[in-house]
Coordinates of C-alpha atoms and ligand atoms in Angstrom, one line a residue:
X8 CA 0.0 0.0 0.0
X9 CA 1.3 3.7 -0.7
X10 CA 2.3 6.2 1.8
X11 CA -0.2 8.0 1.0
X12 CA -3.0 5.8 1.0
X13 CA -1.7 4.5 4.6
X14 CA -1.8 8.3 5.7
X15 CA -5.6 8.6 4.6
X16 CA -6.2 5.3 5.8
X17 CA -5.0 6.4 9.2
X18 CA -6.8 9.7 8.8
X19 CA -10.2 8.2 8.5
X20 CA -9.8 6.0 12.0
X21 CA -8.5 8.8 14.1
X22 CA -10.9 11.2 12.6
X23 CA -13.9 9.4 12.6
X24 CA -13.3 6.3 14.2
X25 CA -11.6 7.0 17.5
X26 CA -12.5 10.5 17.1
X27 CA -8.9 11.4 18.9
X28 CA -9.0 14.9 20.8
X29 CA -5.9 17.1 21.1
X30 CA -3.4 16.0 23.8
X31 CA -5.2 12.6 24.4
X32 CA -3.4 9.1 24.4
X33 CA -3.5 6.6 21.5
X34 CA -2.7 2.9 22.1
X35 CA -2.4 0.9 18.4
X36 CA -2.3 -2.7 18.7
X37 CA -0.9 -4.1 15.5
X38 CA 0.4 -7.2 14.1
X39 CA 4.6 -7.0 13.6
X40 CA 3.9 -7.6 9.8
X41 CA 2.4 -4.0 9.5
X42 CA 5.0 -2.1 12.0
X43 CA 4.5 0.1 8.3
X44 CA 1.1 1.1 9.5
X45 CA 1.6 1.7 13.3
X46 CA 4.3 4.1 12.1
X47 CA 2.5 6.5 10.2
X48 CA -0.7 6.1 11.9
X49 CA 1.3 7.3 15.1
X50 CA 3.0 10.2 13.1
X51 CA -0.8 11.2 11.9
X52 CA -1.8 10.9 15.4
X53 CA 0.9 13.2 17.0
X54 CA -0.1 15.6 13.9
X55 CA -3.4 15.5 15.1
X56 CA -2.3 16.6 18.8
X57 CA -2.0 13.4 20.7
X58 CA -0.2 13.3 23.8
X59 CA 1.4 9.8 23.6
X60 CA 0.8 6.9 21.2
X61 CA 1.7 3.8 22.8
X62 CA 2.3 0.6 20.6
X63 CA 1.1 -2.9 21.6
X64 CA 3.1 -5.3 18.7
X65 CA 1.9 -8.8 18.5
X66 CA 3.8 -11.9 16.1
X67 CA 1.5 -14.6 15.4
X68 CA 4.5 -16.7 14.8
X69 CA 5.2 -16.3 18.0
X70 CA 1.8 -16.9 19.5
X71 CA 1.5 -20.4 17.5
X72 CA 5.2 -21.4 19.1
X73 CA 4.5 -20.1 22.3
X74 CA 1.0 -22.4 21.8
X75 CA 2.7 -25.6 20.8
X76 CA 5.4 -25.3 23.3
X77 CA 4.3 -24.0 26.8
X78 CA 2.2 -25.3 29.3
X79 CA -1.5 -24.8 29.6
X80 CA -0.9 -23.8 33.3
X81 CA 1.7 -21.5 32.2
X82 CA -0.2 -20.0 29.4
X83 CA -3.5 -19.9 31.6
X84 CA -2.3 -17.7 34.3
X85 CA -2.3 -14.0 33.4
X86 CA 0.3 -11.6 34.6
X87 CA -0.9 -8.6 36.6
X88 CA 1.4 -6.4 34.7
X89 CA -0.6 -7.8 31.2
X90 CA -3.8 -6.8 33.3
X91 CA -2.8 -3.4 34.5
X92 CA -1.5 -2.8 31.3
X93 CA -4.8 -3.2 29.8
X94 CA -6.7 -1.1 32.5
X95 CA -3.9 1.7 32.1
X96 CA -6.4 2.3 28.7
X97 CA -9.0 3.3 31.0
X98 CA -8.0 5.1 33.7
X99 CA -5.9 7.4 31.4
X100 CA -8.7 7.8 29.0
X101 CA -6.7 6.7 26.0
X102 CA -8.0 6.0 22.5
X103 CA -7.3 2.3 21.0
X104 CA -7.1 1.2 17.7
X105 CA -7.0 -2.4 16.8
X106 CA -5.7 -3.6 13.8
X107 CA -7.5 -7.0 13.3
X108 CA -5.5 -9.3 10.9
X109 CA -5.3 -12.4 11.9
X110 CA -4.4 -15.9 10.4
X111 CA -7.9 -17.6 10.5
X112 CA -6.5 -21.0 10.7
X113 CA -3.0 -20.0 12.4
X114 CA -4.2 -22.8 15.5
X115 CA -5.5 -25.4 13.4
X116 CA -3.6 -27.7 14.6
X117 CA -3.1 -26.9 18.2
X118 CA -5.9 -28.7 20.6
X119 CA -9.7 -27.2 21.4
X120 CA -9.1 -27.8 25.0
X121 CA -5.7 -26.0 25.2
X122 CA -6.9 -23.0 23.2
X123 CA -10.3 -22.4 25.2
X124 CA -8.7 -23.5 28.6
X125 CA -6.2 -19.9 27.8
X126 CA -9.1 -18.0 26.3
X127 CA -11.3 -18.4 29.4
X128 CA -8.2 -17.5 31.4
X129 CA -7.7 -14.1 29.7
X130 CA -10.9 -13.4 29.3
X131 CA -11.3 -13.9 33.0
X132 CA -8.8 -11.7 33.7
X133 CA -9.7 -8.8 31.3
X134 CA -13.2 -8.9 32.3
X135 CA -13.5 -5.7 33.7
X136 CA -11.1 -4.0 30.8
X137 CA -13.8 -5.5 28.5
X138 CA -16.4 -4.6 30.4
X139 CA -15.5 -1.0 30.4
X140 CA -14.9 -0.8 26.4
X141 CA -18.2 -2.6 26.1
X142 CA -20.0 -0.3 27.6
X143 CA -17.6 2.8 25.8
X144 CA -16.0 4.2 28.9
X145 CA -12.9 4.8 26.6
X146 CA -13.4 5.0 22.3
X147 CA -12.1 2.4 20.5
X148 CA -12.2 1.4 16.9
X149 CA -11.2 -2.3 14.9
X150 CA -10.2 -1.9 11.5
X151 CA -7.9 -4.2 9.3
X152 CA -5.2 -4.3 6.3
X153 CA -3.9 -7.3 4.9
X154 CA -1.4 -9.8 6.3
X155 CA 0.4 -12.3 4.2
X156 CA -1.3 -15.2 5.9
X157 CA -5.0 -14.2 5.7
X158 CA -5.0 -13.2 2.6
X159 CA -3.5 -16.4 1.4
X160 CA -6.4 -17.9 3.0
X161 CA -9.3 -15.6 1.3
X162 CA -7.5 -15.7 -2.5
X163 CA -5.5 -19.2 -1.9
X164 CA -4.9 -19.5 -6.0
X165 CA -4.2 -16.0 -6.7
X166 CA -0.4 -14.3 -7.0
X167 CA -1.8 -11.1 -5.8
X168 CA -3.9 -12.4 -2.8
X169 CA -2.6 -9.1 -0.8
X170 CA -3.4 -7.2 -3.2
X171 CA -6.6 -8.2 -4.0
X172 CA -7.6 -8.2 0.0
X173 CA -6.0 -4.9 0.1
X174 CA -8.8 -3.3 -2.6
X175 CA -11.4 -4.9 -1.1
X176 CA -10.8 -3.3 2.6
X177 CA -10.4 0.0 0.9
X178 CA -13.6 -0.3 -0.9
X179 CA -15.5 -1.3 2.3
X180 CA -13.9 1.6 4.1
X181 CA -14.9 3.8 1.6
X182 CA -11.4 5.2 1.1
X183 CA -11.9 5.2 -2.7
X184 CA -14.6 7.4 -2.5
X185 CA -13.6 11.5 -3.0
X186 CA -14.4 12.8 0.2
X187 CA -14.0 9.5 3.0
X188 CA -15.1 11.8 5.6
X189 CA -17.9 13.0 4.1
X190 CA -19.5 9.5 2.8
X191 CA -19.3 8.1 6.5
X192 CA -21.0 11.3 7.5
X193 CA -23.6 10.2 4.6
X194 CA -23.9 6.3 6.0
X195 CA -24.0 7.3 9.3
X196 CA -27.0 9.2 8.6
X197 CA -28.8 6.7 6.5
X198 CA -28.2 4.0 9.5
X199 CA -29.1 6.0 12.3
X200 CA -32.6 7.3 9.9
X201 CA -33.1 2.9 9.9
X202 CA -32.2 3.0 13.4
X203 CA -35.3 5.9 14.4
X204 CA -38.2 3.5 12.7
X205 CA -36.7 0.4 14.7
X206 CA -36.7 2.4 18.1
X207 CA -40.2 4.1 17.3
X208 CA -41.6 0.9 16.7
X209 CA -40.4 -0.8 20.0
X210 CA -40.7 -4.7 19.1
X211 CA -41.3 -7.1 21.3
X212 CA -39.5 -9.5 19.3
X213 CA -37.9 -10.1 15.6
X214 CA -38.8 -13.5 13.5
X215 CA -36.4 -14.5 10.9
X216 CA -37.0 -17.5 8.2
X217 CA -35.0 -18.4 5.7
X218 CA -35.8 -21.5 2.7
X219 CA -32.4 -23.0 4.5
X220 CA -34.6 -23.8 7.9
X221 CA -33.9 -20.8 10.2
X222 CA -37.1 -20.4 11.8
X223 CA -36.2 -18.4 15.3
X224 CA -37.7 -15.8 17.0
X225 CA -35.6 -13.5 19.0
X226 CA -36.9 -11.9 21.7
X227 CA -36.2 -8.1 22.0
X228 CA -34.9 -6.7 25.9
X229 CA -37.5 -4.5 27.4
X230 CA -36.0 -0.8 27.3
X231 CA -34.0 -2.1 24.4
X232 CA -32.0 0.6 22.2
X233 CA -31.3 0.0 18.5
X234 CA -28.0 1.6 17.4
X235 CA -25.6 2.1 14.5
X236 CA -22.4 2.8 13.4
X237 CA -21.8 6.2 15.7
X238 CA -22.0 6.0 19.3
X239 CA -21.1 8.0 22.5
X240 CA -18.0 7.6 24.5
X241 CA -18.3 7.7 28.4
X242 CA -17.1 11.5 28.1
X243 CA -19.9 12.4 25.4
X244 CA -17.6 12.1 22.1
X245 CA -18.5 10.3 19.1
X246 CA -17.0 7.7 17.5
X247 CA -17.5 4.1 14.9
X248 CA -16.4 0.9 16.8
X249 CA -16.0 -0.8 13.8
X250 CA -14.7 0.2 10.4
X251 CA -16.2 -1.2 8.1
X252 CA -19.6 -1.4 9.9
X253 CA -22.8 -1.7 8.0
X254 CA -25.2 -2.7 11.1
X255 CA -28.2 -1.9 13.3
X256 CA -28.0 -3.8 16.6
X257 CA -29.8 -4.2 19.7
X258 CA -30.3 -6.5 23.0
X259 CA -32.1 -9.8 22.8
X260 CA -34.1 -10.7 25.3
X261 CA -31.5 -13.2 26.1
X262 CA -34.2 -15.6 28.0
X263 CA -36.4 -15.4 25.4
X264 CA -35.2 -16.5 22.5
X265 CA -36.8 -19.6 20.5
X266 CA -36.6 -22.1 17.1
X267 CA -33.8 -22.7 15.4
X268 CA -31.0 -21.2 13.0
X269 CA -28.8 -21.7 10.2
X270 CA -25.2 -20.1 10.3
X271 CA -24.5 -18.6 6.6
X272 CA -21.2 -18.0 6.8
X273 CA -18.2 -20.1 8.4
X274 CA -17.1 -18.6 11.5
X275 CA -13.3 -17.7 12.2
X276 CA -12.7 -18.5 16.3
X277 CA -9.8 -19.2 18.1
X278 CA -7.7 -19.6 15.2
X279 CA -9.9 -22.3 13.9
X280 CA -13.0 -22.4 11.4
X281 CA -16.3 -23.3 12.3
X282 CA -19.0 -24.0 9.1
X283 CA -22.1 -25.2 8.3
X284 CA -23.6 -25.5 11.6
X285 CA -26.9 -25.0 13.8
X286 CA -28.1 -23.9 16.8
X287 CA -31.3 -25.3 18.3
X288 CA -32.4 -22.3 20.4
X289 CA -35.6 -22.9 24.0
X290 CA -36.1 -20.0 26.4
X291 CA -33.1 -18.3 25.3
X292 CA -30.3 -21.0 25.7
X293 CA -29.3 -23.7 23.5
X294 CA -30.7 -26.8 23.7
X295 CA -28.5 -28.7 20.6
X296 CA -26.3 -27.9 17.7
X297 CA -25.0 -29.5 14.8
X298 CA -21.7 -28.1 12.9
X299 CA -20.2 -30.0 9.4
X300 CA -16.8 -28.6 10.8
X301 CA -15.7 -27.2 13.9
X302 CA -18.2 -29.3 16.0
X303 CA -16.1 -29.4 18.7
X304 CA -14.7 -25.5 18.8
X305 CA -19.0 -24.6 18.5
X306 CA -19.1 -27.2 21.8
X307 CA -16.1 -25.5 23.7
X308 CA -17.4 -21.9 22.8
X309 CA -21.2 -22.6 24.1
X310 CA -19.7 -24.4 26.8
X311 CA -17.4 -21.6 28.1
X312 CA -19.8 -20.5 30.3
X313 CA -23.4 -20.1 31.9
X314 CA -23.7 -17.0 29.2
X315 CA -22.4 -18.1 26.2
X316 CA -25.6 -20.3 25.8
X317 CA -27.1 -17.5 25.0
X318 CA -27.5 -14.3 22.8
X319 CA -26.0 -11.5 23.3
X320 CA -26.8 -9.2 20.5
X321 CA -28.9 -9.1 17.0
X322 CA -27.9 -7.0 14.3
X323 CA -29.8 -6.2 11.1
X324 CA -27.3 -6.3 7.9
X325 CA -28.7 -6.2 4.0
X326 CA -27.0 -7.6 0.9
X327 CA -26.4 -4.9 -0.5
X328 CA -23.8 -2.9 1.6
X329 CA -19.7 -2.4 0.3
X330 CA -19.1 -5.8 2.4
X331 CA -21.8 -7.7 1.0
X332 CA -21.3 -6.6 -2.9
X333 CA -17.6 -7.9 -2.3
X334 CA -19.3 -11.1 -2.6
X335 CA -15.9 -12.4 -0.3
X336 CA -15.6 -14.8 2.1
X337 CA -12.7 -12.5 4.6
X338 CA -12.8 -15.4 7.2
X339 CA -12.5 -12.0 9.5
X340 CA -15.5 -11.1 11.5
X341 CA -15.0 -7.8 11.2
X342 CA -15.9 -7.7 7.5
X343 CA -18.2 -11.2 7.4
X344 CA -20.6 -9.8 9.8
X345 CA -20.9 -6.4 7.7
X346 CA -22.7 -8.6 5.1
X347 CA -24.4 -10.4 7.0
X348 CA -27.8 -10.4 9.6
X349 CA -26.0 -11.7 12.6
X350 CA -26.4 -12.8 16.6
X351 CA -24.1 -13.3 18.8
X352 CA -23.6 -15.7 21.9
X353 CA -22.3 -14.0 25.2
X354 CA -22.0 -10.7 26.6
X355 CA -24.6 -8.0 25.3
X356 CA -23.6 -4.6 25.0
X357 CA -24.9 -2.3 28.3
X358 CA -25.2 0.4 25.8
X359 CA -27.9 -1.4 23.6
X360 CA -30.7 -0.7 26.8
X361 CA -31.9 2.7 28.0
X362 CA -29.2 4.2 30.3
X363 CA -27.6 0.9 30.1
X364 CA -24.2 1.7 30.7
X365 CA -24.8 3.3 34.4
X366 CA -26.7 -0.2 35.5
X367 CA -25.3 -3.0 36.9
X368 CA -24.6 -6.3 35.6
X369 CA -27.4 -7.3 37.9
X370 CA -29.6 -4.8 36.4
X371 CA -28.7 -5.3 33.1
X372 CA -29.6 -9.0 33.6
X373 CA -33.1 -8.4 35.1
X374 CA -33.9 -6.6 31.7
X375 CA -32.3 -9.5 30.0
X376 CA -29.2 -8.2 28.7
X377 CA -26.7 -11.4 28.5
X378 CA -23.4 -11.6 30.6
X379 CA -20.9 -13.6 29.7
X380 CA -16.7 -13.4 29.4
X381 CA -17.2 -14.0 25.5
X382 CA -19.3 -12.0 22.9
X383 CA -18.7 -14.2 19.5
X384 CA -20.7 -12.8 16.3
X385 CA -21.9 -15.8 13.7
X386 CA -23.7 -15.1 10.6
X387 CA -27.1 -15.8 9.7
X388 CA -28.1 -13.5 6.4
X389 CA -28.5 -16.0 3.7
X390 CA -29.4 -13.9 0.5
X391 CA -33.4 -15.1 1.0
X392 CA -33.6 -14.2 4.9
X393 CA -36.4 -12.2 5.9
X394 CA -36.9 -10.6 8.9
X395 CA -40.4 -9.5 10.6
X396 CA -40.9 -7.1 13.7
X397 CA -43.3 -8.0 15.8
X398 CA -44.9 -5.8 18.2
X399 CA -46.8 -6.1 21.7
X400 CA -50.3 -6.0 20.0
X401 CA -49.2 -8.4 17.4
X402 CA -48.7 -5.8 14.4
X403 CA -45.9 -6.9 12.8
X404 CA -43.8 -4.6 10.2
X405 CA -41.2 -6.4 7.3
X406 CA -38.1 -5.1 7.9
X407 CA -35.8 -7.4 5.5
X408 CA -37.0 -9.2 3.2
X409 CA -34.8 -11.6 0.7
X410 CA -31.7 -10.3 2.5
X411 CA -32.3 -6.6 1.8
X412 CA -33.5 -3.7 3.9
X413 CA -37.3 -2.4 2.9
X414 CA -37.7 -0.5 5.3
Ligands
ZN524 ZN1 -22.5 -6.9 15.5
ZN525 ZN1 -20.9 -8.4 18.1

């Protein structure tokens, strides 16, 4: 990628991603492969006015070494200086951009029980770091470029795989467009115009069907919040989570929840691929599943813990967005759920109820919002999926309808 493209790249996040103010913090976690990218996105930074941009390098090569070689008891206990680290985010009311690039497969061969057993652990010990960015005490944004791995792994036959996955994540970030800024600016208004009808018409719950056999009806949180791409920091700043993002989410009602549904889209987890499978869905929790591959990753992550039986969030997605014209299987959630209707199992977001991020967790349950130490998205927009909004009186509303928005 050109300097110059990296620069506008860069631009984009801080500007309308992390929203970073003058003389605030930075922290960019970035693979080692793309040190290219944490360098100028830290010079655009301190251009910008930040006060410190702090760099958190990871090496995948490492990671899988590291995984085949240490000890589960030494991998499972989390340092306090790896913890404090984390928190240090919060307390010092620092930005964080996370550059998600990840080989999809890198722990194929490592075992299910090693790799959840050190998941649980950290996310265990990071609970209350991800419960703060969850509920957007600090601003933080994901966004992606192209490592040599993954992109092997989404063009495996072509010479210019990098390429290729380097076009496509422009194109979903809109950075070919004239005026970046000013087409966000645009998208966000569209989504949060979406968002307005879904809050005015306060569903009790949402029924999707699909020819493939999702029949499931998800129950909707009382007090429940739709929201889009822009949100509201802690301090009353706004900024996009995600870059891409194309969706509309909200709270299920996560004990309320019934039928069954069809993934449409193999899900990247743990360094391992999870496809064709089912989940089989009673008063909110799972009651079976079926998967073609991955079966016994989809049985380590529902079994992780009381909450990642159930849903977490629901997010409205139509064919036609950037992502889902790409017509490209990324293997990277971050992109795959941006074409996508989706749910997720574990953790809803606080923010997604009424004045949800000043309630407790105990609150937050007693209205239904899902706790959990996981919140793993899985797609469920196959191009025929319709989805129906139901109200209390039984008035319904079509809000999807063969995989695109008609509302
Ligand atoms: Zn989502
Ligand atoms: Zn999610």
């Amino acid at each position: 990628m050109k300097k110059s493209q990296l620069e506008k790249f860069s631009a984009l996040v801080l500007e309308k991603g992390v929203n970073l103010q003058p003389n605030q913090g930075l922290e960019i976690s970035c693979p080692v492969e793309r040190a290219d990218f944490a360098r100028i996105m830290s010079k655009v930074a301190y251009k910008m006015g930040a006060k410190l941009v702090r760099i958190s390098y990871n090496d995948e090569i490492i990671d899988k070494l590291t995984y085949e070689n240490a000890k589960t008891e030494v991998l499972t206990s989390v340092p306090k200086w790896f913890i404090d680290k984390k928190e240090s985010l919060v307390k010092e009311n620092f930005c964080y951009v996370c550059l998600s690039s990840e080989n999809p497969s890198l722990f194929k061969n490592v075992s299910g029980e090693k790799l959840l057993a050190v998941s649980k652990a950290r996310s265990k010990a990071l609970k209350k770091y991800s419960d703060a960015i969850m509920s957007n005490q600090i601003r933080w944004c994901v966004v992606s470029l192209p490592t040599k791995d993954w992109a092997k792994q989404v063009f495996p036959t072509d010479k210019n795989a990098a390429k290729l996955l380097e076009d496509a994540i422009l194109y979903t970030m809109r950075l070919n467009e004239i005026d970046p800024v000013k087409s966000w600016e645009n998208h966000v208004e569209l989504l949060n115009k979406r968002a307005k009808i879904l809050n005015d018409n306060n569903f009790k719950y949402l029924h999707f069907t699909s020819n493939f056999g999702t029949d499931l009806k998800v129950g909707l949180s009382r007090n429940h919040v739709w929201i889009s791409a822009e949100e509201k920091s802690a301090d009353g700043v706004n900024f996009i989570a995600n870059m891409p993002t194309e969706e509309i989410f909200t709270a299920p009602d996560c004990n309320n929840v019934e039928g069954v549904v069809f993934s449409a889209k193999p899900l990247s987890y743990n360094g391992q691929i999870i496809d064709n499978f089912s989940l089989t869905f009673k008063k909110g929790s799972v009651v079976s599943f079926t998967a073609e591959k991955g079966y016994d990753c989809l049985k380590n992550l529902i079994n992780t813990d009381k909450g990642t039986k159930k849903l977490g969030e629901v997010a409205l997605i139509d064919n036609s967005s950037p992502v889902g014209k790409c017509n490209i299987l990324f293997y990277n959630t971050l992109f795959d759920e941006n074409a996508s209707c989706h749910l997720a199992l574990g953790k809803g977001y606080p923010t997604t109820v009424k004045n949800g991020d000043k309630l407790s967790i105990k609150q937050l349950k007693q209205l239904g919002v899902n706790d959990s130490i996981e919140h793993v998205d899985f797609m469920i927009g196959f191009s025929d999926i319709t989805c129906v909004g139901v109200k209390e009186n039984g008035e319904n509303l079509t809000l999807i309808k063969n995989g695109n928005w008609v509302i």
